[in-house]
Short mmCIF file of C-alpha atoms in Angstrom, two decimals:
data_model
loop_
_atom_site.label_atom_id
_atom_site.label_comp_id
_atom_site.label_asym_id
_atom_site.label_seq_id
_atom_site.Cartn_x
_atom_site.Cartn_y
_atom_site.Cartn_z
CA UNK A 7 121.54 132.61 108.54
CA UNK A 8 122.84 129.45 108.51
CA UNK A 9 121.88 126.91 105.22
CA UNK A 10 122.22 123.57 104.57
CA UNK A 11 121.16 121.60 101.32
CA UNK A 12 121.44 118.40 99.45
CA UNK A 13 120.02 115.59 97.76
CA UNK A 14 117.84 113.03 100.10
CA UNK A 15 120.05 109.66 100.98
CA UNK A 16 116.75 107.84 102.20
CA UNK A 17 117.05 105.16 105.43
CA UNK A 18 120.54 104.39 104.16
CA UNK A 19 121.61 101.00 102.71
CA UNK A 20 122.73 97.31 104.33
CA UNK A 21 122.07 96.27 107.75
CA UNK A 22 123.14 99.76 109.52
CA UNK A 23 120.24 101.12 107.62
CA UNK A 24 118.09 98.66 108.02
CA UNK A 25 118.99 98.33 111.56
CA UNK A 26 118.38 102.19 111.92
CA UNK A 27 114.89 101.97 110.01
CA UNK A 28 113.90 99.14 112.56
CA UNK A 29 114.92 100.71 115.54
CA UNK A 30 113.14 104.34 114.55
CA UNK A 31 109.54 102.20 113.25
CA UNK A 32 109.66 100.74 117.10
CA UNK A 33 110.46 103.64 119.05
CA UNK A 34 107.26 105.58 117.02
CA UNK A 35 105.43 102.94 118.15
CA UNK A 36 106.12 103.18 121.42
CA UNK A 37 105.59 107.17 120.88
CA UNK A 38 102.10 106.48 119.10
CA UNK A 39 100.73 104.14 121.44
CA UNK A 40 101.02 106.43 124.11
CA UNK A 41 99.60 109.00 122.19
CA UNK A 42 97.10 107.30 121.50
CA UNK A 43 95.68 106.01 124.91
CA UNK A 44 96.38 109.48 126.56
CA UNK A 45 95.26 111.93 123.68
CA UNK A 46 92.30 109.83 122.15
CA UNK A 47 90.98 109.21 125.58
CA UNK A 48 90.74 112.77 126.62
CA UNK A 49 89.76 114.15 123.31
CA UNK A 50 86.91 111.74 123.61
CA UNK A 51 85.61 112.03 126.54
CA UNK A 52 86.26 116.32 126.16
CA UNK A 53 84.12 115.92 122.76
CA UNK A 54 80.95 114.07 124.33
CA UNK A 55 80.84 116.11 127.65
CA UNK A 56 80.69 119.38 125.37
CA UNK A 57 78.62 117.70 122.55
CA UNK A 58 76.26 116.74 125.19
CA UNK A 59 76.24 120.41 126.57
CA UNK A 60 74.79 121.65 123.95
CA UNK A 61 71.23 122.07 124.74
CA UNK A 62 72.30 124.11 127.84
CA UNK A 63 74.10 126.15 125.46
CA UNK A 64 77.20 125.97 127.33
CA UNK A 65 78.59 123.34 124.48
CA UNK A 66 78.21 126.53 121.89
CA UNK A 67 81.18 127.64 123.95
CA UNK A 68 83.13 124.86 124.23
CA UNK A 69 82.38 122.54 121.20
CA UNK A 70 84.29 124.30 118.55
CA UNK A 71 87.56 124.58 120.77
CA UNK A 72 87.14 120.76 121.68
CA UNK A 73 86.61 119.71 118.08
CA UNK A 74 88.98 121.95 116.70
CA UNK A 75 91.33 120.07 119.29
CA UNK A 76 90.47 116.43 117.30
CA UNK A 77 91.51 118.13 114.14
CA UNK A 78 94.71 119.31 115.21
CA UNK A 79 94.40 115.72 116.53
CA UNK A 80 94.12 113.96 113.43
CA UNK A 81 96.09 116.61 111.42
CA UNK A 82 99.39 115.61 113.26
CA UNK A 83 98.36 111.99 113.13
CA UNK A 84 98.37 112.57 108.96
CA UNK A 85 101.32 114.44 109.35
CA UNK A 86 103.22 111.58 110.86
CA UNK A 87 101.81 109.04 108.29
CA UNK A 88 102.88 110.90 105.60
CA UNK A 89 106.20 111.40 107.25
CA UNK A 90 107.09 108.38 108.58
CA UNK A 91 105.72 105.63 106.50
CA UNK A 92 104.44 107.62 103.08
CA UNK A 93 100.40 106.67 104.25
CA UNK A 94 98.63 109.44 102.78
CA UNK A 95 94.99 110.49 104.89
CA UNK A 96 93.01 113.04 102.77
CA UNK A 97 91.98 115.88 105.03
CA UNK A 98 88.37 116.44 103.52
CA UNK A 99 87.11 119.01 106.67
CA UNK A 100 84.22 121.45 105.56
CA UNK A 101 85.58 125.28 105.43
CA UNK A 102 84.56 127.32 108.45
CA UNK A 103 83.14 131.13 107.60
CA UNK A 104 85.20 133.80 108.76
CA UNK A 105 83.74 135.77 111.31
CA UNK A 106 80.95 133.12 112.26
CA UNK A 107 80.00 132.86 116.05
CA UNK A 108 79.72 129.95 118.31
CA UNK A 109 76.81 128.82 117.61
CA UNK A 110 76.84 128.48 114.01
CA UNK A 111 80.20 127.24 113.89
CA UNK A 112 78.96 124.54 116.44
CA UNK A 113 75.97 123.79 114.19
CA UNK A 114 78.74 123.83 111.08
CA UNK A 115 81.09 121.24 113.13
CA UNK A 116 78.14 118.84 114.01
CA UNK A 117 77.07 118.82 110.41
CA UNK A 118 80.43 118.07 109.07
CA UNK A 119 80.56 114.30 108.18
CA UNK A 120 84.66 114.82 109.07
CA UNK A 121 84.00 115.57 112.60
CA UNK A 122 82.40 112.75 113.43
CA UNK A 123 84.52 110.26 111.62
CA UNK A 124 87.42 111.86 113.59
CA UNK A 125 85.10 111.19 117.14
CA UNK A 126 84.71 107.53 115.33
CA UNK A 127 88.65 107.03 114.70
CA UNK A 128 89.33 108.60 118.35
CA UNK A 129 87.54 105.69 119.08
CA UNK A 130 89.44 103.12 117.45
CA UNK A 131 92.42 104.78 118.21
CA UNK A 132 92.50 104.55 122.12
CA UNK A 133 91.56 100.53 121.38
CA UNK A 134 92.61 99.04 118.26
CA UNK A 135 95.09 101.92 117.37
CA UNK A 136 96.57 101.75 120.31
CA UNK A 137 97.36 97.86 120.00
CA UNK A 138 98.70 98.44 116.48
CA UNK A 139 101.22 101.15 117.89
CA UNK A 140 102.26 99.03 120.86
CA UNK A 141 103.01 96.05 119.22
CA UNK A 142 106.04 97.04 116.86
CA UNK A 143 107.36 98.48 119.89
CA UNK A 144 106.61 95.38 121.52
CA UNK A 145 108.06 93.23 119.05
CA UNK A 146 111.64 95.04 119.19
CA UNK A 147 112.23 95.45 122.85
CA UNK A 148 110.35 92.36 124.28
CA UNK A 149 113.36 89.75 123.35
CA UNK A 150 115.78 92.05 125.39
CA UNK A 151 114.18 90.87 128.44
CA UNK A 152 114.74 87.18 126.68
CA UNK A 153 118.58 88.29 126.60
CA UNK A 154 118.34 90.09 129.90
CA UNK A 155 117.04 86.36 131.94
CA UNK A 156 119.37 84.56 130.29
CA UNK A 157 122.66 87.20 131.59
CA UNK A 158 121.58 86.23 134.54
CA UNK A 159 117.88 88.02 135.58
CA UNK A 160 116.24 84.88 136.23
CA UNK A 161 117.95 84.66 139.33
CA UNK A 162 115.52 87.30 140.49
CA UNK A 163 112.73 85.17 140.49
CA UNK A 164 113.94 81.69 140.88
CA UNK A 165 116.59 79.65 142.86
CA UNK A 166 116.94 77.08 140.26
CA UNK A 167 114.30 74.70 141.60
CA UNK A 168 111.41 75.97 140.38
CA UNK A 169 109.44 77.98 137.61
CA UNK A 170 109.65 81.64 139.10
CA UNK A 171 109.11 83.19 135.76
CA UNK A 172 106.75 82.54 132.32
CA UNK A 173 108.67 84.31 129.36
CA UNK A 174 106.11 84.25 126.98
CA UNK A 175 105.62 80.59 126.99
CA UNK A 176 108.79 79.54 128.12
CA UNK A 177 109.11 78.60 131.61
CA UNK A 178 112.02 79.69 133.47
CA UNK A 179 113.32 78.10 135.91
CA UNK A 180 116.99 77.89 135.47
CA UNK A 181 120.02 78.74 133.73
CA UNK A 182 119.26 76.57 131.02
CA UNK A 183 115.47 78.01 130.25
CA UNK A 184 116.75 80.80 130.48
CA UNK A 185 118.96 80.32 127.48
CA UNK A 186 115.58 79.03 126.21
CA UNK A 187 114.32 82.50 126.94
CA UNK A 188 116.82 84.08 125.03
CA UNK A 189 116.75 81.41 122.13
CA UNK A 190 112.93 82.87 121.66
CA UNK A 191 114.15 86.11 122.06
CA UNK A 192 116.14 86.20 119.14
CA UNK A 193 113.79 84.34 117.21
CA UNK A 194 111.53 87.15 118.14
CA UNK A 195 114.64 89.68 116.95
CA UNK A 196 114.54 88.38 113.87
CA UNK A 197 110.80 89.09 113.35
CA UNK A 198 110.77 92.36 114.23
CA UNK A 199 113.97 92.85 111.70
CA UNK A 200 111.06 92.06 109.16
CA UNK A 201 107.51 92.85 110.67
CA UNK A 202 108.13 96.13 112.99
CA UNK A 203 107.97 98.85 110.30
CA UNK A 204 105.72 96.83 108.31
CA UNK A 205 103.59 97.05 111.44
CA UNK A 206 104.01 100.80 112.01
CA UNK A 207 102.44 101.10 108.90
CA UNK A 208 99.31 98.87 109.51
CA UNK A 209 98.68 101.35 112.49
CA UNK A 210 98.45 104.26 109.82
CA UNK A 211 96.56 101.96 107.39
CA UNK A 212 94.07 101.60 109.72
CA UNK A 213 94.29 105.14 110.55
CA UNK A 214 93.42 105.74 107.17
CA UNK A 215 90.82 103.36 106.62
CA UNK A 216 88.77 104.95 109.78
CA UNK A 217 89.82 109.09 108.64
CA UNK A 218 89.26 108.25 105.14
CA UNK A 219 85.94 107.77 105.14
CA UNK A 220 83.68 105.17 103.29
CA UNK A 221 81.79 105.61 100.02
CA UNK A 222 80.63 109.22 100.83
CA UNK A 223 84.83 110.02 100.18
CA UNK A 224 84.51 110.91 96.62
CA UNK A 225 81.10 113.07 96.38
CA UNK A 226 83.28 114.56 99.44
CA UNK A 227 86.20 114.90 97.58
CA UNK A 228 84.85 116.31 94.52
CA UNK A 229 83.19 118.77 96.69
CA UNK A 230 86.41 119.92 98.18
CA UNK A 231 87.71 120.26 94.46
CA UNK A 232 85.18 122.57 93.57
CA UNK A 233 85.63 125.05 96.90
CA UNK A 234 89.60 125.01 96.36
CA UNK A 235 88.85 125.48 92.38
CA UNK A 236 86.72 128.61 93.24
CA UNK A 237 89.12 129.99 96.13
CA UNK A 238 91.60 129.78 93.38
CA UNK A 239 89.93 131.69 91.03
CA UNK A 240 89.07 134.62 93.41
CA UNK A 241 92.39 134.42 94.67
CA UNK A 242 93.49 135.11 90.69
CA UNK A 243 90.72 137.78 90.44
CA UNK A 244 91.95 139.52 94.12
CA UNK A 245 95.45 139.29 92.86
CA UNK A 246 94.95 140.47 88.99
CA UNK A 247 92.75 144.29 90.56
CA UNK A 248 95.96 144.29 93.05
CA UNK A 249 98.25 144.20 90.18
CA UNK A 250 96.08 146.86 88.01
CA UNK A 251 95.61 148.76 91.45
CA UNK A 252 99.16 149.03 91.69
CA UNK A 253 100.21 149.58 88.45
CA UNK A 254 97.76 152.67 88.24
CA UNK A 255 98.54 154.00 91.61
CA UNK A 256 101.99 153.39 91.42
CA UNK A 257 104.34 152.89 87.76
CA UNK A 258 102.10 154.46 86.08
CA UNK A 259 100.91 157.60 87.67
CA UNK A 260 105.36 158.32 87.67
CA UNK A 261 105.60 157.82 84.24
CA UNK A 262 102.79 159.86 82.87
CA UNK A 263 104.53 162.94 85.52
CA UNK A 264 107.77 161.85 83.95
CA UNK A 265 105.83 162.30 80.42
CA UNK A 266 104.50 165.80 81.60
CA UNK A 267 107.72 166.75 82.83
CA UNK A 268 109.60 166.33 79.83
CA UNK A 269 107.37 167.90 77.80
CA UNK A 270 107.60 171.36 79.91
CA UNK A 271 111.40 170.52 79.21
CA UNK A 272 110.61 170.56 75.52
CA UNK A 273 108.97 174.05 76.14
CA UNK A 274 111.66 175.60 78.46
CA UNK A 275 115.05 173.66 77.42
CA UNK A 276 115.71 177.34 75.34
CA UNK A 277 113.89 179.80 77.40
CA UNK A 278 114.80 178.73 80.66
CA UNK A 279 117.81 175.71 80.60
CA UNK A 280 117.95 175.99 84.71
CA UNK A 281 114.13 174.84 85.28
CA UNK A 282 114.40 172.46 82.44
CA UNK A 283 117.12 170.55 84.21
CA UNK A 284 115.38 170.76 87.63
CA UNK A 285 112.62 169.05 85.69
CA UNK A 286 114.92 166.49 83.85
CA UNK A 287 116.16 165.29 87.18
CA UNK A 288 113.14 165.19 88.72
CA UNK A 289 112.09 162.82 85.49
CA UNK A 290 115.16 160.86 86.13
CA UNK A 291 113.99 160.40 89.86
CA UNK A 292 110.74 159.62 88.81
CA UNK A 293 111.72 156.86 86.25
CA UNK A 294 114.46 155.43 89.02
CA UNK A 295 111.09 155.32 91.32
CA UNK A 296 108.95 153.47 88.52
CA UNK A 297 111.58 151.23 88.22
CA UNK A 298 111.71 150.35 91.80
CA UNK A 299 108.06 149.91 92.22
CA UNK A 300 108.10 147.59 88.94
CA UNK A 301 110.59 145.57 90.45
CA UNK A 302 108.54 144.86 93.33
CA UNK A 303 105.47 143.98 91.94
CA UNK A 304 106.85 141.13 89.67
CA UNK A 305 108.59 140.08 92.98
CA UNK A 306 105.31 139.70 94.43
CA UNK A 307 103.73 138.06 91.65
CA UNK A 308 106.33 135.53 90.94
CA UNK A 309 110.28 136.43 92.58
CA UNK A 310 113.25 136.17 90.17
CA UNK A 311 115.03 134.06 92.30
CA UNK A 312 112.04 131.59 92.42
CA UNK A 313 112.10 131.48 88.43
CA UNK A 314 115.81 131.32 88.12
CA UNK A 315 117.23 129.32 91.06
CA UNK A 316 114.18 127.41 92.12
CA UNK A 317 112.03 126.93 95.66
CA UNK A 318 115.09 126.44 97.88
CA UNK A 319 117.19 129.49 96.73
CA UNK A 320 114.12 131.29 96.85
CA UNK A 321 113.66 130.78 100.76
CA UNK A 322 117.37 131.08 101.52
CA UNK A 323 116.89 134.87 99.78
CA UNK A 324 113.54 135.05 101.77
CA UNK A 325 115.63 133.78 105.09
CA UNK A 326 118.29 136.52 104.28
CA UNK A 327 116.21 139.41 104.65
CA UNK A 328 114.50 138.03 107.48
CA UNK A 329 115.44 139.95 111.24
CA UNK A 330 115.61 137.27 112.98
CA UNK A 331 118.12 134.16 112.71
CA UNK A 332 116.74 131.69 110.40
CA UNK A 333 117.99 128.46 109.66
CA UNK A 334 117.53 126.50 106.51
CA UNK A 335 117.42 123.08 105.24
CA UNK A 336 116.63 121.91 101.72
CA UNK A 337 116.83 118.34 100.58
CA UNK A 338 115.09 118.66 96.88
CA UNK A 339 116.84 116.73 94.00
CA UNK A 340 114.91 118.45 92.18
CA UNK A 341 112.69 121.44 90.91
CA UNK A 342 108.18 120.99 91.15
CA UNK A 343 105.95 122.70 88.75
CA UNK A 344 105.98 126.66 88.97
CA UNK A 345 102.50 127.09 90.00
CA UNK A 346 103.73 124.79 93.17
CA UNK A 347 106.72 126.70 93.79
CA UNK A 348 105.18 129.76 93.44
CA UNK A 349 102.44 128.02 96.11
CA UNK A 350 105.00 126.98 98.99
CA UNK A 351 106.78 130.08 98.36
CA UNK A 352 104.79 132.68 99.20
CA UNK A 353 103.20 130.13 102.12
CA UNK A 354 106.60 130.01 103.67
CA UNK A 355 106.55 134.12 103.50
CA UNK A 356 103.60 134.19 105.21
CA UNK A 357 104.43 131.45 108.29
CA UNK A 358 107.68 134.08 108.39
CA UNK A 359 105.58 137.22 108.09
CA UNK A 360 103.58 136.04 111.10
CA UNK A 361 106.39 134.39 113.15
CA UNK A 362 107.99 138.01 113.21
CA UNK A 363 104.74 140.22 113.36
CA UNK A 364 102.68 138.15 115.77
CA UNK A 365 104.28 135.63 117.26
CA UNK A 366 107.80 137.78 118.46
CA UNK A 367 109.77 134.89 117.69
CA UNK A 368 113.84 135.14 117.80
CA UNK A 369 114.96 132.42 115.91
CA UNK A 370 113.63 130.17 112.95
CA UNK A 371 114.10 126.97 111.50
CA UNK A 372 113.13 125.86 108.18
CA UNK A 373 113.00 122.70 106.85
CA UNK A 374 112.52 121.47 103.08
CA UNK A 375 112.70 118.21 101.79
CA UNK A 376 110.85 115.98 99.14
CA UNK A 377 109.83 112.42 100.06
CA UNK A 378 107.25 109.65 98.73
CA UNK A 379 106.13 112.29 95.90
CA UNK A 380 105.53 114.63 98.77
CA UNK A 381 106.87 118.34 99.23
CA UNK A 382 107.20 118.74 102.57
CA UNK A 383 107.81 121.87 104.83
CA UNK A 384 107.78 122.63 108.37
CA UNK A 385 108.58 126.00 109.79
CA UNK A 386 109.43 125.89 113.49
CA UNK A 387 109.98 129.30 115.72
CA UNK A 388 110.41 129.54 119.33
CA UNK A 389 107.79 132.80 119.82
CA UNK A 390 105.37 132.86 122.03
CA UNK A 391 102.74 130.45 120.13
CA UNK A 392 98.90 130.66 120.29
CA UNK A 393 98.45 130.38 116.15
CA UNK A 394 94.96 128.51 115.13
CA UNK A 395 94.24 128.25 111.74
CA UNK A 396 91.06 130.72 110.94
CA UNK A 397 92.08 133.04 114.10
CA UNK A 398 92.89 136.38 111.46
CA UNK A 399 96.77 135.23 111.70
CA UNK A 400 96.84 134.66 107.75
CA UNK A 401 96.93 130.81 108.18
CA UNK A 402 93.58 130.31 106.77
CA UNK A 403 94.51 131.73 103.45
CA UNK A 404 97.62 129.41 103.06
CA UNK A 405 95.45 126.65 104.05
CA UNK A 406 92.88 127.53 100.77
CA UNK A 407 96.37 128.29 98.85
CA UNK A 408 97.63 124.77 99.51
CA UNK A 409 94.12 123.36 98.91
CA UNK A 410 94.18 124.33 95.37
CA UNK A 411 97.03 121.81 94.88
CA UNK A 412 95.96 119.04 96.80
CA UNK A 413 98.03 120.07 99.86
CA UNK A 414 97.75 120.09 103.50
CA UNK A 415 98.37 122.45 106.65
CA UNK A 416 98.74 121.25 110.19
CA UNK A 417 99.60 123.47 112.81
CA UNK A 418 101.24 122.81 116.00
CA UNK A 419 101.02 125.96 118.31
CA UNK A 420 100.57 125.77 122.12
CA UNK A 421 100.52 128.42 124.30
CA UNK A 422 104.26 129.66 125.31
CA UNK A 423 105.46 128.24 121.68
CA UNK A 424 107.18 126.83 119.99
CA UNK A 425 104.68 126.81 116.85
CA UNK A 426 105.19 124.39 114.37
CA UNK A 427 103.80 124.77 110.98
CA UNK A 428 104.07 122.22 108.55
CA UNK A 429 102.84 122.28 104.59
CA UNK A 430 102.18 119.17 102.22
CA UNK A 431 102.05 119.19 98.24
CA UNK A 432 101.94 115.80 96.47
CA UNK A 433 103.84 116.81 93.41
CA UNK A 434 106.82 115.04 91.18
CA UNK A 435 110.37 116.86 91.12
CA UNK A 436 111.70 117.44 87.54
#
């Protein structure tokens, strides 16, 4: 296992940062915008076709795997805002049932005010989203063709006696408008030093303002409170009769045998020494046994290492025992609450649990790091993909976990792999 920590440096400092932080906002753009016209459009026009299926009941079939497309959609899209310019979009979806068919999970989807404010930002996405990508992207690489006309490119289009080329507004028609060309280009340079990742953002604002939702957002909210409060509290129930379930089957059914046993040592340690020693070591094996199985259940209900060391030596001793190579990184100056620890810990064993069990993955790579009050994890294997969040694969249940702090699960898992599961909890580092 290889492991790498330390404390977050941020974008770095002076113009290398700065030039660094420029060049990343424009190149995301670039990324977004194309992500935008290509995966908006055909999410959209996927979501009406099946939508508009539905009284031939052939859009039962197809509408939840098209809409659960547009929330992977969107999921990644908060990911990335979160990520790359600390925009925070509430995920507010309505819970599916476990177990429910097509047809009610269709009925379920269409009644979900979510959905259709993701159809509605899909929308704005492909249009105005995809402007507001474009144009930090713009803004950074347009003046190289200002630089590239005045090195000598204008000859391409012009012999010097006449306009062969607008830049922008500049005419070019020479050697010297070309050095005009370039003149604006570096004017527009200098913009972008200032505006592109100022931009980037304003593409997740709006993001925001379209996925957040209007004045419906807080009865929605509080309403997503009370599910995650309740899921917490059976989860606390569950975990309290597993704890009493496997303290009776378990550490205590050995030490009340270890009780009997010494008491027929009482009764035979004069009469018969050589069975009363047989029984004293089977006592000893029996205490050795209830000490083992103690051990384990206050690792499952909160892990030593988590209590002592913290969330990032926890996962290292999780990565350890892992069969397959795992790689860590942790970037957290500092430690979260326990109860969020405890959270992202035994999250992160599950994503490993089911990159091992179901998804036959060879190698995994964790990543830990806490930006813009945000603990963020991503857990990335190269198995054979295929997770969905509700499918039985556990990823539900870490989705209610995290939901009971606020927190967010996005999965990225196509067919083939890799799968890509990444975990949000706003929460402050002591």
């Amino acid at each position: 296992m290889d492991t790498k920590s330390g404390q977050g440096t941020g974008d770095g400092r002076g113009a290398a940062g700065r030039a660094r932080t420029v060049a990343a906002a424009g190149l995301r753009g670039l990324l977004l915008a194309v992500v935008s016209l290509t995966g908006s459009i055909t999410l959209f026009v996927l979501a009406v076709l099946s939508i508009a299926f539905v009284p031939l009941g052939i859009g039962f079939l197809t509408t939840p795997l098209v809409l659960g497309g547009v929330k992977a959609f969107t999921d990644w899209r908060r990911v990335v805002a979160a990520e790359w310019c600390g925009v925070r979009i509430p995920a507010v979806y309505r819970p599916l049932p476990e177990g429910a068919g097509p047809f009610r999970r269709t009925l379920l989807l269409l009644g979900d005010p979510a959905t259709w404010r993701g159809l509605g930002w899909l929308l704005t996405d492909m249009t105005a989203g995809f402007a507001t990508a474009l144009l930090p992207a713009a803004l950074l690489l347009y003046p190289l063709e200002g630089f590239a006309l005045a090195a000598g490119l204008w000859r391409a289009f012009t012999d010097g006696t006449h306009t062969g080329y607008w830049y922008a507004f500049v005419p070019v028609s020479g050697q010297a408008t070309a050095f005009g060309a370039a003149a604006l280009g570096a004017v527009l340079l200098a913009a972008a030093w200032r505006l592109t990742p100022l931009l980037l953002r304003s593409h997740f604002l709006l993001t925001r303002s379209v996925l957040g939702g209007g004045s419906g957002e807080l009865a929605e909210r509080v309403r997503v409170l009370t599910e995650t409060r309740r899921d917490a509290v059976d989860t606390s129930a569950a975990e309290l009769r597993r704890i009493e379930r496997d303290l009776h089957d378990g550490a205590q059914a050995r030490l009340i045998a270890m009780g009997m046993d010494l008491g027929t040592v009482e009764a035979l340690i004069d009469r018969d020494p050589g069975q009363a020693k047989e029984l004293l070591a089977r006592a000893r094996k029996n205490s050795a046994d209830a000490v083992v199985e103690l051990r384990d259940l206050v690792r499952g209900i909160h892990p030593p290492v988590l209590a002592e060391r913290g969330l990032g030596d926890a996962v290292r001793a999780l990565a350890l025992r892992m069969p397959v190579e795992t790689e860590v990184t942790v970037e957290l100056p500092g430690r979260a609450d326990a109860p969020v620890e405890s959270a992202a810990y035994f999250a992160v064993s599950e994503v490993l649990t089911n990159a091992v069990k179901h998804a036959d993955a060879h190698r995994v790579w964790i990543d830990l790091h806490h930006r813009d009050g945000m603990l963020r994890i991503a857990i990335t294997d190269n198995g054979r993909g295929g997770a969905v969040i509700g499918a039985g694969s556990g990823l539900a249940g870490i989705e209610r976990r995290l939901g009971t702090f606020d927190g967010v699960l996005a999965v990225s898992s196509p067919a083939g792999g890799p799968t890509m599961v990444t975990m949000e909890i706003p929460c402050v580092l002591s």
